[in-house]
């Protein structure tokens, strides 16, 4: 959820973003967030659950996290290949795969 | 606009997506789309203008197109570097830059 929040934070409202940040990044409890904003614990819970569902839906549509992970893995493989003295052709072919991910 | 549509199409409604696709990909005129869906030319125009604004706003928030272009440029540079017999260290440093784009 932290990673999804990272990728799609810009699409959330300020309030959604604030609650998520306190809950997931600053490790506040629902009760602490409720107190901070003078609302019910249930309201905080509902907001966070709705936001989580939104983030999952954005990921199902845009797949930013999944694509990021695939790119990262390929870049790590390329670095390893270079360290193991891969041929230019091998590196070139991995670059082709990287381009195809987009 | 074609590229923005490509990146954010999954976030549009079916109707928005259909109008945009006919207008930008299939080169239909506003009048032809209006006729096809039996609505006014003005309604088609308004819908497409609103969708364009949404796509611009998504790009301003997520920057998928801009990041894609930067990655593509860097991959092209790496391919050129490999063809010019760049050292493994040079390729490695370009891979580091690629990772930092994400």
XYZ file of C-alpha atoms in Angstrom:
204
model
C 0.000 0.000 0.000
C 2.943 2.300 0.711
C 4.156 1.842 -2.860
C 0.714 2.374 -4.382
C 0.369 5.532 -2.305
C 3.748 6.660 -3.609
C 2.739 6.178 -7.240
C -0.781 7.612 -7.141
C -0.635 10.160 -4.327
C -0.946 13.013 -6.819
C -4.419 11.791 -7.799
C -5.801 11.901 -4.246
C -7.474 14.846 -2.519
C -5.499 16.694 0.139
C -7.529 15.058 2.898
C -7.148 11.542 1.525
C -3.455 12.114 1.118
C -3.071 13.442 4.664
C -4.872 10.505 6.321
C -2.950 7.959 4.240
C 0.336 9.635 5.005
C -0.311 9.694 8.754
C -1.573 6.111 8.776
C 0.937 4.430 6.472
C 4.048 6.581 6.644
C 3.900 8.051 10.161
C 2.287 4.977 11.708
C -0.516 6.896 13.449
C -3.442 4.822 14.738
C -6.983 5.480 13.451
C -7.796 6.919 16.889
C -4.871 9.321 16.779
C -5.836 10.589 13.321
C -9.466 10.973 14.461
C -8.332 13.044 17.452
C -5.993 15.175 15.330
C -8.818 16.124 12.932
C -11.628 16.077 15.496
C -13.705 13.508 13.594
C -14.861 9.973 14.427
C -12.560 6.999 14.254
C -15.095 5.404 11.890
C -14.919 8.370 9.492
C -11.134 8.067 9.322
C -11.409 4.319 8.776
C -13.981 4.737 5.972
C -11.904 7.394 4.256
C -8.748 5.289 4.364
C -10.567 2.169 3.115
C -12.088 4.137 0.223
C -8.689 5.594 -0.627
C -7.069 2.156 -0.582
C -9.726 0.910 -3.002
C -9.054 3.924 -5.264
C -5.326 3.212 -5.265
C -5.946 -0.433 -6.172
C -8.240 0.652 -8.973
C -5.689 3.113 -10.362
C -3.093 0.345 -10.307
C -5.445 -2.049 -12.093
C -5.882 0.591 -14.813
C -2.426 2.163 -15.133
C -0.162 -0.588 -13.700
C 2.519 1.937 -12.728
C 3.807 -0.105 -9.801
C 3.856 -3.346 -11.760
C 5.664 -1.716 -14.703
C 8.111 -0.040 -12.344
C 8.950 -3.379 -10.745
C 9.505 -5.034 -14.115
C 11.766 -2.190 -15.263
C 13.732 -2.318 -12.004
C 14.240 -6.041 -12.346
C 15.458 -5.690 -15.919
C 17.854 -2.879 -15.013
C 19.233 -5.023 -12.164
C 19.718 -7.908 -14.621
C 21.534 -5.587 -17.035
C 23.879 -4.380 -14.321
C 24.648 -7.967 -13.401
C 25.178 -8.827 -17.069
C 27.629 -5.937 -17.496
C 29.526 -7.032 -14.402
C 29.737 -10.546 -15.857
C 31.185 -9.099 -19.092
C 28.122 -9.694 -21.254
C 28.567 -9.007 -24.977
C 27.288 -5.740 -26.483
C 24.673 -7.822 -28.320
C 23.358 -9.219 -25.063
C 23.096 -5.766 -23.503
C 21.431 -4.454 -26.656
C 18.834 -7.200 -26.518
C 18.067 -6.392 -22.880
C 17.612 -2.728 -23.838
C 15.107 -3.859 -26.466
C 13.177 -5.727 -23.779
C 13.248 -2.628 -21.603
C 11.722 -0.539 -24.382
C 8.974 -3.096 -24.919
C 7.851 -2.776 -21.300
C 6.543 0.745 -21.896
C -2.917 14.564 -27.647
C -2.623 11.123 -29.267
C 0.153 10.214 -26.857
C -1.709 11.525 -23.812
C -4.745 9.531 -24.905
C -2.536 6.481 -25.220
C -1.189 6.847 -21.680
C -4.393 7.744 -19.849
C -7.101 6.093 -21.914
C -7.777 3.559 -19.141
C -8.892 6.396 -16.844
C -11.577 7.669 -19.236
C -15.201 6.573 -19.442
C -16.203 4.379 -22.361
C -17.935 7.307 -24.060
C -15.006 9.678 -23.632
C -12.690 7.026 -24.948
C -14.897 6.318 -27.966
C -15.191 9.978 -29.028
C -11.464 10.579 -28.578
C -10.601 7.463 -30.522
C -12.846 8.399 -33.447
C -11.644 12.002 -33.471
C -7.918 11.519 -32.946
C -7.166 8.028 -34.210
C -9.770 7.517 -36.937
C -9.815 11.144 -38.014
C -13.610 11.523 -37.873
C -14.964 15.087 -37.941
C -17.090 16.382 -35.046
C -20.089 16.272 -37.381
C -19.481 12.646 -38.281
C -19.212 11.617 -34.616
C -22.382 13.589 -33.840
C -24.234 11.769 -36.593
C -22.894 8.362 -35.506
C -24.189 8.833 -31.944
C -27.237 10.899 -32.830
C -26.240 13.864 -30.620
C -25.378 17.480 -31.388
C -22.042 18.503 -32.810
C -21.710 20.870 -29.830
C -22.144 18.003 -27.358
C -19.373 16.037 -29.049
C -17.143 19.104 -29.063
C -17.757 19.799 -25.357
C -17.096 16.182 -24.433
C -13.827 16.066 -26.367
C -12.653 19.421 -24.931
C -13.401 18.240 -21.388
C -11.592 14.971 -22.027
C -8.563 16.801 -23.408
C -8.453 18.926 -20.253
C -8.652 15.770 -18.121
C -5.777 14.187 -20.019
C -3.669 17.323 -19.545
C -4.472 17.310 -15.851
C -3.529 13.637 -15.475
C -0.244 14.379 -17.212
C 0.440 17.352 -14.950
C -0.062 15.036 -11.954
C 1.481 11.737 -13.070
C 3.865 12.868 -15.849
C 3.731 9.462 -17.555
C 4.355 10.845 -21.023
C 7.189 13.091 -19.905
C 8.866 10.250 -17.975
C 8.382 7.899 -20.908
C 10.076 10.367 -23.249
C 13.025 10.797 -20.895
C 13.437 7.040 -20.544
C 13.216 6.539 -24.307
C 15.867 9.182 -24.894
C 18.197 7.593 -22.361
C 17.709 4.119 -23.847
C 18.464 5.520 -27.312
C 21.636 7.133 -25.931
C 22.666 3.837 -24.358
C 22.184 1.974 -27.615
C 24.296 4.538 -29.392
C 26.939 4.299 -26.650
C 27.085 0.509 -26.986
C 27.452 0.807 -30.754
C 30.334 3.249 -30.208
C 32.019 0.709 -27.902
C 31.428 2.592 -24.656
C 33.118 1.145 -21.566
C 31.116 -0.971 -19.098
C 31.508 1.881 -16.593
C 29.859 4.311 -18.998
C 26.937 1.960 -19.606
C 26.633 1.347 -15.870
C 26.448 5.062 -15.182
C 23.702 5.465 -17.795
C 21.752 2.652 -16.142
C 22.033 4.536 -12.854
C 20.545 7.600 -14.529
C 17.745 5.454 -15.910
C 16.876 4.176 -12.436
C 16.794 7.715 -11.052
C 14.114 8.721 -13.575
C 11.517 6.538 -11.831
